[in-house]
Coordinates of C-alpha atoms and ligand atoms in Angstrom, one line a residue:
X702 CA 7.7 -19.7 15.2
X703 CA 8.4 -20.8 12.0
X704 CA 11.6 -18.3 11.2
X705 CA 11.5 -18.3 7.3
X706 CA 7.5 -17.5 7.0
X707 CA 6.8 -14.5 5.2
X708 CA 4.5 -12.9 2.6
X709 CA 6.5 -10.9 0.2
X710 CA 4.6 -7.3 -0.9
X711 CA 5.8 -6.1 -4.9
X712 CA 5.2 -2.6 -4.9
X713 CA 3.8 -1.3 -8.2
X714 CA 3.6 2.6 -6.1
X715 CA 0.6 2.2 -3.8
X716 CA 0.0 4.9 -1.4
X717 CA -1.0 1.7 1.0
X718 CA 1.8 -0.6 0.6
X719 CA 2.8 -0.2 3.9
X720 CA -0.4 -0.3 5.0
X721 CA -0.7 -3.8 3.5
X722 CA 2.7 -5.0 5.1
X723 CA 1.0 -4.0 8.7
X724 CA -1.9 -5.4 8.2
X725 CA -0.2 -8.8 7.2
X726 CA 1.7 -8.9 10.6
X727 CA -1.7 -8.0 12.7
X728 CA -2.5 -11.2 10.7
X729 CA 0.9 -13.0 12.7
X730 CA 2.6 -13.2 9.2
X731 CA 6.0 -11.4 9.0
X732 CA 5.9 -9.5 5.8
X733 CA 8.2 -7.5 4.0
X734 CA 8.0 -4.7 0.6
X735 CA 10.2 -5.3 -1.9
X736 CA 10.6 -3.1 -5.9
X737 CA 7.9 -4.6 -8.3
X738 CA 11.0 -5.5 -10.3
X739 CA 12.5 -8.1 -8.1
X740 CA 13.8 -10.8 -10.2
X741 CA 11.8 -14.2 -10.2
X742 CA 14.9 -16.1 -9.0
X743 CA 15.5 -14.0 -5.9
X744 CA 11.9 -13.8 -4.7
X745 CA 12.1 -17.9 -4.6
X746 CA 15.3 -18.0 -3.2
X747 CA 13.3 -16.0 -0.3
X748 CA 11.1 -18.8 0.1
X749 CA 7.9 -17.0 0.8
X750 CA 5.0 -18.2 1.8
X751 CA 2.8 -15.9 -0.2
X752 CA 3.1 -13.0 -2.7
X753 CA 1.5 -9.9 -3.0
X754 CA 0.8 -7.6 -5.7
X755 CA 0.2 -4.2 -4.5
X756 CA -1.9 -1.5 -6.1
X757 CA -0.6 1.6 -7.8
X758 CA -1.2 4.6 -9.9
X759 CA -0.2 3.4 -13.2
X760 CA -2.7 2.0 -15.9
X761 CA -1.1 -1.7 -17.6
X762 CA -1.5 0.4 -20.4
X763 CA 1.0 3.2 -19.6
X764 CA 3.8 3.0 -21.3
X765 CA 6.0 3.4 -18.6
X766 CA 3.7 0.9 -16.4
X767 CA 5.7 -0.8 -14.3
X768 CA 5.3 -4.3 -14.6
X769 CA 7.1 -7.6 -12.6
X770 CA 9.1 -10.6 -14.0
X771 CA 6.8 -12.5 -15.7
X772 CA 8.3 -15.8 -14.1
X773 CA 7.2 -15.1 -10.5
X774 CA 3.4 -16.7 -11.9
X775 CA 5.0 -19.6 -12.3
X776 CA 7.0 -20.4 -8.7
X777 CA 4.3 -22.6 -7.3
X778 CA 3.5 -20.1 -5.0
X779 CA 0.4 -18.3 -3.8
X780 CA -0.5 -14.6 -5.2
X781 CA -3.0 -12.0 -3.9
X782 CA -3.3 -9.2 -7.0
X783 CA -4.4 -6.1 -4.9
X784 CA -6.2 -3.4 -7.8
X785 CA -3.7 -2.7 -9.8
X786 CA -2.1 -5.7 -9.0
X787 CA -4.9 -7.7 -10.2
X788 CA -5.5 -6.1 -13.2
X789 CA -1.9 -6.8 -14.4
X790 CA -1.7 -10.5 -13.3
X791 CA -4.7 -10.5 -15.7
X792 CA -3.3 -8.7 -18.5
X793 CA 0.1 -10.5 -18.1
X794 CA -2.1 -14.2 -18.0
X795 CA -3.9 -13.2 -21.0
X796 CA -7.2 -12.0 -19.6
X797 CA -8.5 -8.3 -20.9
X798 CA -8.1 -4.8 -19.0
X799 CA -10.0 -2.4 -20.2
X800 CA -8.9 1.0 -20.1
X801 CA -11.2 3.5 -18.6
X802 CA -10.8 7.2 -18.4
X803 CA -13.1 7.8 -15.4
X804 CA -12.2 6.4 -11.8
X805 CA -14.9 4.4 -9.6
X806 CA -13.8 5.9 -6.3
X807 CA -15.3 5.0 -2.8
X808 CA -17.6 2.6 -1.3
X809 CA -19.2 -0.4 -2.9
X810 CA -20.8 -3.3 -2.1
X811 CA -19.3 -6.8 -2.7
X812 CA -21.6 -9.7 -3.1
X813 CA -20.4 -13.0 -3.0
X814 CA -22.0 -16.9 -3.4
X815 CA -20.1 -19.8 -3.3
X816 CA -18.2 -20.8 -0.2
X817 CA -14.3 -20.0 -1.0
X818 CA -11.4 -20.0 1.4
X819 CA -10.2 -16.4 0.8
X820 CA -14.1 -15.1 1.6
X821 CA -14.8 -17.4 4.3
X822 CA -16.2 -16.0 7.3
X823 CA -16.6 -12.7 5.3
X824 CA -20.6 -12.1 5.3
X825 CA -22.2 -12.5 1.7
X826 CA -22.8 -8.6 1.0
X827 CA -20.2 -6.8 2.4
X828 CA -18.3 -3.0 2.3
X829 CA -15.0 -2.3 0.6
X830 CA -13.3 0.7 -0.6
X831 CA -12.7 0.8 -4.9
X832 CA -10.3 3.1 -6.2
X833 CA -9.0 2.5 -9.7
X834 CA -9.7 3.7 -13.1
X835 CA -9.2 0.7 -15.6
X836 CA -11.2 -2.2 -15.1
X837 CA -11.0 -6.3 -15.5
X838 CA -13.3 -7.6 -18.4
X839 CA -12.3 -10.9 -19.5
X840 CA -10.5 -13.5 -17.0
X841 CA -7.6 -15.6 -17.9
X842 CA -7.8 -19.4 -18.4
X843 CA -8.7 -21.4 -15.6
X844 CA -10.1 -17.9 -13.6
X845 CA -13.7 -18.1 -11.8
X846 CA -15.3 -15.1 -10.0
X847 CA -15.5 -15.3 -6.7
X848 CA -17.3 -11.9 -6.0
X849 CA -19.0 -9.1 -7.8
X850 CA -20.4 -5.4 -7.5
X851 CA -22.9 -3.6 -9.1
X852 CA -20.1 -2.3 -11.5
X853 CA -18.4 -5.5 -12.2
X854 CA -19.4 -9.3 -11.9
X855 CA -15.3 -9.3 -11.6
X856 CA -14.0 -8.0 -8.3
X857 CA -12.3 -11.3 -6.7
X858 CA -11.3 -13.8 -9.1
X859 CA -9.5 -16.9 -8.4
X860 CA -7.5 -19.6 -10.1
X861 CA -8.0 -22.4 -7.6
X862 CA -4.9 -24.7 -8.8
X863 CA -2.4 -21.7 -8.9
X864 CA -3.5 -20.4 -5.6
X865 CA -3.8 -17.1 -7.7
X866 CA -6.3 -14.8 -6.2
X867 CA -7.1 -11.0 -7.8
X868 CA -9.3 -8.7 -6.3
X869 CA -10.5 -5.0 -7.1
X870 CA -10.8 -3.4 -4.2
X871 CA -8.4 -2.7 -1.4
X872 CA -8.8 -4.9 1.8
X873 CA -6.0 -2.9 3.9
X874 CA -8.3 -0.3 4.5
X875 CA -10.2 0.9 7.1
X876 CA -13.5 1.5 4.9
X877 CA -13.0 -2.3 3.8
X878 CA -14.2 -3.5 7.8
X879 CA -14.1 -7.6 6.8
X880 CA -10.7 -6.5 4.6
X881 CA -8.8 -8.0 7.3
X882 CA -10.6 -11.2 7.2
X883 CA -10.1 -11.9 3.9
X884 CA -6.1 -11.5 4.4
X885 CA -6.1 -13.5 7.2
X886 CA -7.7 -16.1 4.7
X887 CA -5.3 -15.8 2.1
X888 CA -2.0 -15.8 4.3
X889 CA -3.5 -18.7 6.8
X890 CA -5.6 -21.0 4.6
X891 CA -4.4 -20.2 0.6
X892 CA -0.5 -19.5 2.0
X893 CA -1.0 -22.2 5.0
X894 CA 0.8 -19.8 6.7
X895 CA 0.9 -20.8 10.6
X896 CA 0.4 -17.2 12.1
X897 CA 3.1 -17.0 14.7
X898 CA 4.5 -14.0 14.3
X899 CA 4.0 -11.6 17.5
X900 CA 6.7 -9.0 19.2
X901 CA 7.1 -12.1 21.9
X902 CA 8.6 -14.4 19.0
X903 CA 10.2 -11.8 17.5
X904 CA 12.2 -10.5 20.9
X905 CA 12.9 -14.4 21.0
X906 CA 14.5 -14.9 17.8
X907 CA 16.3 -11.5 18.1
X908 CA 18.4 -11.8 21.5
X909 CA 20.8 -15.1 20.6
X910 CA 21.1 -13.3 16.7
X911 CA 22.2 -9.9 18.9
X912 CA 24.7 -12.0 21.5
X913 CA 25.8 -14.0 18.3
X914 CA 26.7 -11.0 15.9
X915 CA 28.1 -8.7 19.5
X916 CA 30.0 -11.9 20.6
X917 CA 32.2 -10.1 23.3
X918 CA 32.9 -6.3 21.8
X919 CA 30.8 -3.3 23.8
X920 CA 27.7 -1.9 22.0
X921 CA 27.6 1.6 21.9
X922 CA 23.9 3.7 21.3
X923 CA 23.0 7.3 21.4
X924 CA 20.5 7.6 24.0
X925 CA 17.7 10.1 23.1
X926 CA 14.6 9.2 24.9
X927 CA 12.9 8.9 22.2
X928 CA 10.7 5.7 21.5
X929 CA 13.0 3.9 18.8
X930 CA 16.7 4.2 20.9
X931 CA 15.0 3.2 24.2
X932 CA 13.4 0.0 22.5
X933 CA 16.7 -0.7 20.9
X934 CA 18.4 -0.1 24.2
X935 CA 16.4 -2.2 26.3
X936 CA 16.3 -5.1 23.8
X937 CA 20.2 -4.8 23.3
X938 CA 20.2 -4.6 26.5
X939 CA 18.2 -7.6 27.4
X940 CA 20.6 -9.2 24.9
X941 CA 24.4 -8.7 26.0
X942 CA 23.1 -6.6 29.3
X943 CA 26.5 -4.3 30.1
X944 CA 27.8 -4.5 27.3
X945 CA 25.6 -2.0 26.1
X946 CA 26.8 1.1 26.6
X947 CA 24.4 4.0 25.8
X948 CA 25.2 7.4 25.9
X949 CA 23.0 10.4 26.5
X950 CA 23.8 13.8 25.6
X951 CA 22.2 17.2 27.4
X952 CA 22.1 19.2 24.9
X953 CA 20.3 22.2 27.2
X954 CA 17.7 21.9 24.7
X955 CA 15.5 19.2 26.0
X956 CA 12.3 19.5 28.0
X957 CA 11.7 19.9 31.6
X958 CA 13.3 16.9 33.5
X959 CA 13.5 14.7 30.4
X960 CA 17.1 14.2 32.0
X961 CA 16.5 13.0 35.1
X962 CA 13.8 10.9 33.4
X963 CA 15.7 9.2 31.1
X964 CA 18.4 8.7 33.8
X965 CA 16.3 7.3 36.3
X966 CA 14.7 5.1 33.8
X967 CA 17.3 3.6 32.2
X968 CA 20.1 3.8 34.9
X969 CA 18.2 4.0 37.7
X970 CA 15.3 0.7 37.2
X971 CA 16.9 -0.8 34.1
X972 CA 20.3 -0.8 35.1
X973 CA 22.0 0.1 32.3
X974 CA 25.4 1.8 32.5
X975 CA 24.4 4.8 30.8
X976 CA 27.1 7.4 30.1
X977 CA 24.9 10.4 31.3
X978 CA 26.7 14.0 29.5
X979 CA 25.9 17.7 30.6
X980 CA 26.5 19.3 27.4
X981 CA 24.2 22.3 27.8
X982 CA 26.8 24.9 28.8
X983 CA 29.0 23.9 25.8
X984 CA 25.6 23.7 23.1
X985 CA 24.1 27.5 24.6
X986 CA 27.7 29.2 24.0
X987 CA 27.6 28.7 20.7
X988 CA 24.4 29.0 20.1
X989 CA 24.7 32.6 21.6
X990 CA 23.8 35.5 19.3
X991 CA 22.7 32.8 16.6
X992 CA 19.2 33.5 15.3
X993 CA 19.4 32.1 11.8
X994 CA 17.3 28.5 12.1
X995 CA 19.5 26.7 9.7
X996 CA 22.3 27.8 11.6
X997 CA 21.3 26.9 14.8
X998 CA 20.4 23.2 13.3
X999 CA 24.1 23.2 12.0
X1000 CA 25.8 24.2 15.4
X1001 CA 23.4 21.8 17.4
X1002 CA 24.0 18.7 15.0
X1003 CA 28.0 19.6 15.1
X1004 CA 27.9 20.2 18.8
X1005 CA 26.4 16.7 19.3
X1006 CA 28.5 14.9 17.0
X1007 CA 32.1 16.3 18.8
X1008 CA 30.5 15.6 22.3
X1009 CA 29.2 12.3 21.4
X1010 CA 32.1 11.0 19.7
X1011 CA 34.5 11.9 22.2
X1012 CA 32.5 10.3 25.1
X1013 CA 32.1 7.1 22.5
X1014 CA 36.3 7.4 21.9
X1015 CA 36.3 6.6 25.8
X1016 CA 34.7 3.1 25.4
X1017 CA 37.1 0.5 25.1
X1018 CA 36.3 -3.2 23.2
X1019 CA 33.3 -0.9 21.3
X1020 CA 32.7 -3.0 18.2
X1021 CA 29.1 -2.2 17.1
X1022 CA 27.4 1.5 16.8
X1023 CA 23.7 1.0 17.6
X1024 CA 20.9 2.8 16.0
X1025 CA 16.8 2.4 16.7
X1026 CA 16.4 2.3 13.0
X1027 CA 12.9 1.2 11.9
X1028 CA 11.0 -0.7 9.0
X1029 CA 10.1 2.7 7.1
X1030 CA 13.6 4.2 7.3
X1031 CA 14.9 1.4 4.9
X1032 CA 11.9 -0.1 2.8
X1033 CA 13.8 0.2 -0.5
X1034 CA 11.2 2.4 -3.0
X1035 CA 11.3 2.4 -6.5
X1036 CA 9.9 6.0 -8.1
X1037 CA 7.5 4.6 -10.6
X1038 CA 7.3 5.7 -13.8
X1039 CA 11.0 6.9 -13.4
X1040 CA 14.3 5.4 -13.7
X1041 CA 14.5 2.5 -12.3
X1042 CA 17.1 2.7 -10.3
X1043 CA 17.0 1.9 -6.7
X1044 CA 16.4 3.9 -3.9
X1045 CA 17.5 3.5 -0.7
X1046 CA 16.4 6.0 1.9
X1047 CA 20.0 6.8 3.8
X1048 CA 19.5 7.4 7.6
X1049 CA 22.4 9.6 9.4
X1050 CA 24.6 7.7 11.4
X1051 CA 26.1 9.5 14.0
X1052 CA 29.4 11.9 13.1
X1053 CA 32.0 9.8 11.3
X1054 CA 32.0 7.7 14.2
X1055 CA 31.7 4.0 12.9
X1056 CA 34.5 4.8 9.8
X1057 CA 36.6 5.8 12.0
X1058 CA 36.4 3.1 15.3
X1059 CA 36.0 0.3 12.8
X1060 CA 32.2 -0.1 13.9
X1061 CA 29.6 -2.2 12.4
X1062 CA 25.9 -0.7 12.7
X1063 CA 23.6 -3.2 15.0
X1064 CA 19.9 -1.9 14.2
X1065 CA 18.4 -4.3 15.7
X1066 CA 14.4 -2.9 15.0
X1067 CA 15.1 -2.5 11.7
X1068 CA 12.5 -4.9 10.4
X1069 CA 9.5 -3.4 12.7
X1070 CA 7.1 -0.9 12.1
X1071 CA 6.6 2.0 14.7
X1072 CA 3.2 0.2 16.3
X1073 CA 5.8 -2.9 16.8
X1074 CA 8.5 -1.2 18.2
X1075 CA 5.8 0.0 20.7
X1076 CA 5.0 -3.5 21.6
X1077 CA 8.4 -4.4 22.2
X1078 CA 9.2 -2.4 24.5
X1079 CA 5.9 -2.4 26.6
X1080 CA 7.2 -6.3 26.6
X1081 CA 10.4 -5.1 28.0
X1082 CA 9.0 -3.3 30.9
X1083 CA 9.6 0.2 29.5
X1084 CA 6.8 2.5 31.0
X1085 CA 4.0 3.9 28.5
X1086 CA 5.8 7.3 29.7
X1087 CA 8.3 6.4 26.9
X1088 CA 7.0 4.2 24.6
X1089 CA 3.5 5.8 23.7
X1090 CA 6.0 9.5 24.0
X1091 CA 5.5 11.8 21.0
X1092 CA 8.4 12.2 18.3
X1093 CA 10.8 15.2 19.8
X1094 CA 13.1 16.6 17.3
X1095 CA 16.7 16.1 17.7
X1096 CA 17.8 20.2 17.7
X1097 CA 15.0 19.9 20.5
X1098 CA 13.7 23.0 22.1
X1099 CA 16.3 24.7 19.9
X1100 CA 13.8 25.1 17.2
X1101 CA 11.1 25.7 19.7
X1102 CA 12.7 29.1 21.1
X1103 CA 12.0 31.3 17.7
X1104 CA 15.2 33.2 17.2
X1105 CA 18.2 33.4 19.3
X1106 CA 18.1 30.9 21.8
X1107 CA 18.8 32.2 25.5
X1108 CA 18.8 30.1 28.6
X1109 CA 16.0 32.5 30.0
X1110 CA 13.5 32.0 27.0
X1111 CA 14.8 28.1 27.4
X1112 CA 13.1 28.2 31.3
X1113 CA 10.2 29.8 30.0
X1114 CA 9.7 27.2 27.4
X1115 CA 10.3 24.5 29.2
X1116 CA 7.8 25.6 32.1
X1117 CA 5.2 26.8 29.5
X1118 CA 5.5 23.3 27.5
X1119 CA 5.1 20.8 30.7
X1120 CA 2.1 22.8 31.3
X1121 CA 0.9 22.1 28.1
X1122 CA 2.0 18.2 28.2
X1123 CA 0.1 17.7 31.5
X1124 CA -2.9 19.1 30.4
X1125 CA -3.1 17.3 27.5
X1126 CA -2.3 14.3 29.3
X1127 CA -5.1 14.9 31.8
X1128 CA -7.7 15.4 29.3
X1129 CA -6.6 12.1 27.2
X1130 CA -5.6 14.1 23.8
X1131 CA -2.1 13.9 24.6
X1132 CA -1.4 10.0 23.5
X1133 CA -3.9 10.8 20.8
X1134 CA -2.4 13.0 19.2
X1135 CA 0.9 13.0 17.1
X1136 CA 2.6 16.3 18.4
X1137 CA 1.5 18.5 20.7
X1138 CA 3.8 21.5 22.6
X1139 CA 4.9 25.1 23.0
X1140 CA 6.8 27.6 21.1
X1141 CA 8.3 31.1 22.3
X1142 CA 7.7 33.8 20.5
X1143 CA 10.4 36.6 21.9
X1144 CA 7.7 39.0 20.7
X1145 CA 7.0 41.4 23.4
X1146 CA 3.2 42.5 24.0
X1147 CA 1.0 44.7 26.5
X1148 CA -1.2 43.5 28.9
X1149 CA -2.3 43.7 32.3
X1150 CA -2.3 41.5 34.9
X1151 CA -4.0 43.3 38.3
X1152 CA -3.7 46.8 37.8
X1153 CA -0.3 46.8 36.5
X1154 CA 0.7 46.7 32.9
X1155 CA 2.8 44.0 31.7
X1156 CA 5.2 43.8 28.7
X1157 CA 5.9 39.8 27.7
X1158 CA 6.7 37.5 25.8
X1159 CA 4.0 35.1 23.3
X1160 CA 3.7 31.3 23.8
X1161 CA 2.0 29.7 20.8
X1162 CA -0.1 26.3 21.2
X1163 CA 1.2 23.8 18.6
X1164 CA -1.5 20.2 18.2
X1165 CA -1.1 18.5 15.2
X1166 CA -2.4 14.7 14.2
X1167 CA -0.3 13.4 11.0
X1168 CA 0.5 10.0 10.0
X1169 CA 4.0 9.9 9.2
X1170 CA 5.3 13.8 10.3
X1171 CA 4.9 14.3 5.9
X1172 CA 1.4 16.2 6.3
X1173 CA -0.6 17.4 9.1
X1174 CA -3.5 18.2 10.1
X1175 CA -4.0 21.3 13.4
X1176 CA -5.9 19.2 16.3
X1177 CA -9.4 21.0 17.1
X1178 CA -8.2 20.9 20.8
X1179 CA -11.6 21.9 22.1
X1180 CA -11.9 25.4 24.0
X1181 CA -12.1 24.7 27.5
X1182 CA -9.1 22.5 27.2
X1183 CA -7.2 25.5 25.8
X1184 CA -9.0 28.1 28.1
X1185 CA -7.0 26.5 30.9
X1186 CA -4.0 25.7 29.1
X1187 CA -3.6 29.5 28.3
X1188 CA -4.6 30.6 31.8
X1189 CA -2.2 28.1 33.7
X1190 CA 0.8 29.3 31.4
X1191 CA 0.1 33.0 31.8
X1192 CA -0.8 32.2 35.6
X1193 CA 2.4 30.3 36.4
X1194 CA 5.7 30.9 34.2
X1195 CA 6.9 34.0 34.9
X1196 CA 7.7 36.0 31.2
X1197 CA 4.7 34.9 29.6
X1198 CA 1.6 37.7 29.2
X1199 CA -0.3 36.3 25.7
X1200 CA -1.0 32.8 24.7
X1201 CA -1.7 31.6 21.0
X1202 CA -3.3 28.6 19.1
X1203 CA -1.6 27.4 16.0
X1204 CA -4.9 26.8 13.0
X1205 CA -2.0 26.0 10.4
X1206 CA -1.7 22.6 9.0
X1207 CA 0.9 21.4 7.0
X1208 CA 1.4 22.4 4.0
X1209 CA 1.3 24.9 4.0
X1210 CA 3.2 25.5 7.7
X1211 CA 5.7 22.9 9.2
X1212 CA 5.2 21.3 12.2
X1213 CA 8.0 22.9 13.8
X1214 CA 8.4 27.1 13.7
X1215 CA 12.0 26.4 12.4
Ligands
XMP2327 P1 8.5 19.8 10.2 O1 8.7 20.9 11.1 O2 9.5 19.7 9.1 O3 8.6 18.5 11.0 O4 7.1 19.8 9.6 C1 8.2 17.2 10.6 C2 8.5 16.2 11.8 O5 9.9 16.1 12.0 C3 10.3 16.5 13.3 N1 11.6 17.2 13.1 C4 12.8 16.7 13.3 N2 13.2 15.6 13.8 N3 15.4 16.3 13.7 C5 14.5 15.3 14.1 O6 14.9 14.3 14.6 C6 15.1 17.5 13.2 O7 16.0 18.3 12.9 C7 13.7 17.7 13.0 N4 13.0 18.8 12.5 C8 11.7 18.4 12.5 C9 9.2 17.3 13.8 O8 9.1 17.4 15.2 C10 8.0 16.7 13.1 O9 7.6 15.5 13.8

């Protein structure tokens, strides 16, 4: 693989810069987002292979529209002007935008005529998705149109001896179905871009840069069992082998056998000398008598911190913390429109731990997005059990158990929720779906079960589909799914007399109860 290829992504704001960055990888082109304001100078010094302008809200006409060194035309290097993107490389090269007040919104289709590199392959009328207000009516100098719509003869343009290509529409998205095509064009044939980027190079070119920054220090990592620290593990793993030293707390909060799981997985058939910690007593004695949700996220962060530190104090040589920090968690954003100044999204690190042992961080996913991390740990050998797993929040069942948290309700939980997992699983919904799970109500209602009347507790259904954990959407899990979800539950775990389905989406609710 060619190590320094890359197509660099300004974002002017776009809902779908990331969207664009992924694509650019399915194309085998490592690609990375960067402010729109990123001075010419340090973009070359980058040595790209290929630029691209995302789209955005703004109009060039806004006065606070944000707007990139004007220097970066001039590099010698190839630029893809995405919407907004393309309307400013016009209005910065001296063509004409015009503004418009009404929006063209939705489908349209894109004719096209003369063979070109960026359309080849793509068929001569073809779908893609418009969004933008203002609209491109004069080119700049040494611009042809490459394709049109019915509402302008200007939505791909080209300046062949640039390798400068704008285009009004977005091809990153799903209702765009040859928008892929046309990015493969531009980072293979206009950026000559070989392509090579897959999780296979990538796991190549990251184990001699993990031995090399390691050297011979111990690596410590906090063990959750969630997708992101078991890629990191395994690949850190794969990379210094026991000198990785992961820890995993019980916190007493966790679902039903997720410890022997993780144990057997990672101790067990990978090896690893995981530190495995029964916390549970410690975590549900303070939690007792707590019923105040922010509260019990306090006690249950603290808790973890003191018990994780001190297990980490024991590790002798430990020179690096490790974290399965990912692309989205540090893509540096710019609020458009705004000041200026960057942003950089902070992720926890665990306690005060790295201050005070002198530890460096060692994130060693920090470049990939979530669909990538996947990859690299199926590459790894970790089972789909834990790499295709749902995101599980770090206070756990904790904020699952509404109110005071009591090892009792825990069992119920617990019992009620692997139900709920293993259907899901069984009817195919489960990997589908972004969360799905059970929450106890410690409401008490009548019912009957035989001829006897009952007095128990509520379980409420949670299914949600959301992109990012920001919105969501409730999952139309369909009835007879949930029919013997609710009878299995009331059937089997002991405690349990009413089951409930969660309609709300978010917002207006959370994902979570608390
Ligand atoms: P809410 O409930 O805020 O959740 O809509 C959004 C997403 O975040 C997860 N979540 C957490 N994850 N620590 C975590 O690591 C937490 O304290 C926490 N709280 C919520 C939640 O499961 C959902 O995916």
């Amino acid at each position: 693989m060619n190590q320094n290829e890359s197509i660099v992504i300004l974002d002017f704001g776009s809902q779908y810069s990331q969207l664009i960055a992924r694509r650019i990888r399915e194309c085998g082109v490592f690609s990375k987002i960067v402010p729109f304001n990123i001075p010419a100078g340090e973009l070359r010094d980058m040595r790209p292979s290929g630029i691209i302008l995302s789209g955005g809200p703004a109009s060039v006409y806004s006065k606070n529209a944000p707007v990139c060194d004007k220097k970066i035309f001039s590099l010698g290097i190839p630029i893809l002007g995405i919407c907004y993107g393309f309307q400013l490389l016009v209005h910065m090269l001296g063509g004409k935008v015009e503004r418009s007040k009404s929006r063209e919104y939705g489908r349209a289709e894109l004719r096209s005529g003369t063979a070109n590199a960026f359309l080849d392959g793509v068929s001569s009328l073809t779908t893609v998705w418009m969004s933008h207000g203002d609209k491109v009516l004069r080119l700049p100098d040494g611009f042809k149109p490459i394709a049109g719509t019915d509402n302008t003869e200007f939505a791909a343009a080209e300046n062949s001896s640039t390798r400068t290509i704008g285009i009004q529409f977005h091809p990153e998205v799903a209702h765009t179905p040859e928008g892929i095509k046309m990015l493969r064009n531009f980072c293979l044939r206009t950026c000559g871009a070989s392509g090579s980027w897959t999780m296979s190079s990538f796991i190549k070119k990251s184990i001699p840069e993990i031995r090399g920054k390691a050297r011979d220090r111990n690596v410590i990592l906090g063990l959750s069992g969630g997708v992101d620290s078991s890629v990191a593990a395994a690949l850190i793993h794969k990379a210094i082998g026991r000198r990785l030293r992961p820890i995993f707390v019980n916190n007493g909060l966790l679902r039903k056998d997720e410890e022997k799981r993780v144990v057997e997985v990672f101790a067990r058939n990978m090896k690893m000398p995981l530190k495995y910690v029964d916390a549970s007593k410690r975590f549900l004695d303070r939690l007792k008598g707590v019923s105040d949700p922010e509260r019990k996220r306090k006690i249950i962060g603290r808790e973890f911190v003191k018990v994780f530190d001190a297990e980490a104090a024991k590790i002798r040589n430990a020179g690096f913390l490790a974290q399965g920090t990912t692309y989205p968690d540090v893509i540096e954003s710019i609020p458009i429109g705004g000041n200026p100044s960057a942003m950089i999204k902070s992720h926890h690190n665990v306690g005060g731990l790295p201050k005070r042992m002198k530890l460096k961080l060692l994130e060693p996913l920090a470049q990939l997005f979530k669909d990538e991390v996947r990859e690299v740990g199926r590459q790894l050998g970790l089972p789909d059990e834990i790499i295709m797993r749902q995101p599980f929040p770090g206070p756990g069942l904790g904020v699952r158990v509404v109110g005071e948290v009591r090892r009792e309700y825990l069992d119920i939980l617990k019992n009620a929720d692997s139900i709920v997992v293993e259907e899901m699983k069984k009817s195919g919904l489960y990997y589908k779906t972004w969360q799905t799970f059970a929450v106890l109500l410690p409401v008490k209602t009548v019912g009957v079960m035989g001829d006897e009347r009952t007095y128990d507790n509520v379980v409420a259904l949670r299914a949600v589909d959301s992109s990012d954990g920001m919105t969501a959407d409730w999952v139309r899990v369909p009835y007879d799914l949930l029919a013997k979800i609710a009878n299995r539950i009331i059937n089997e775990v002991d405690g349990v007399n009413r089951v409930v389905f969660d309609i709300t989406s978010k917002p207006p609710g959370t994902i979570e109860w608390e």
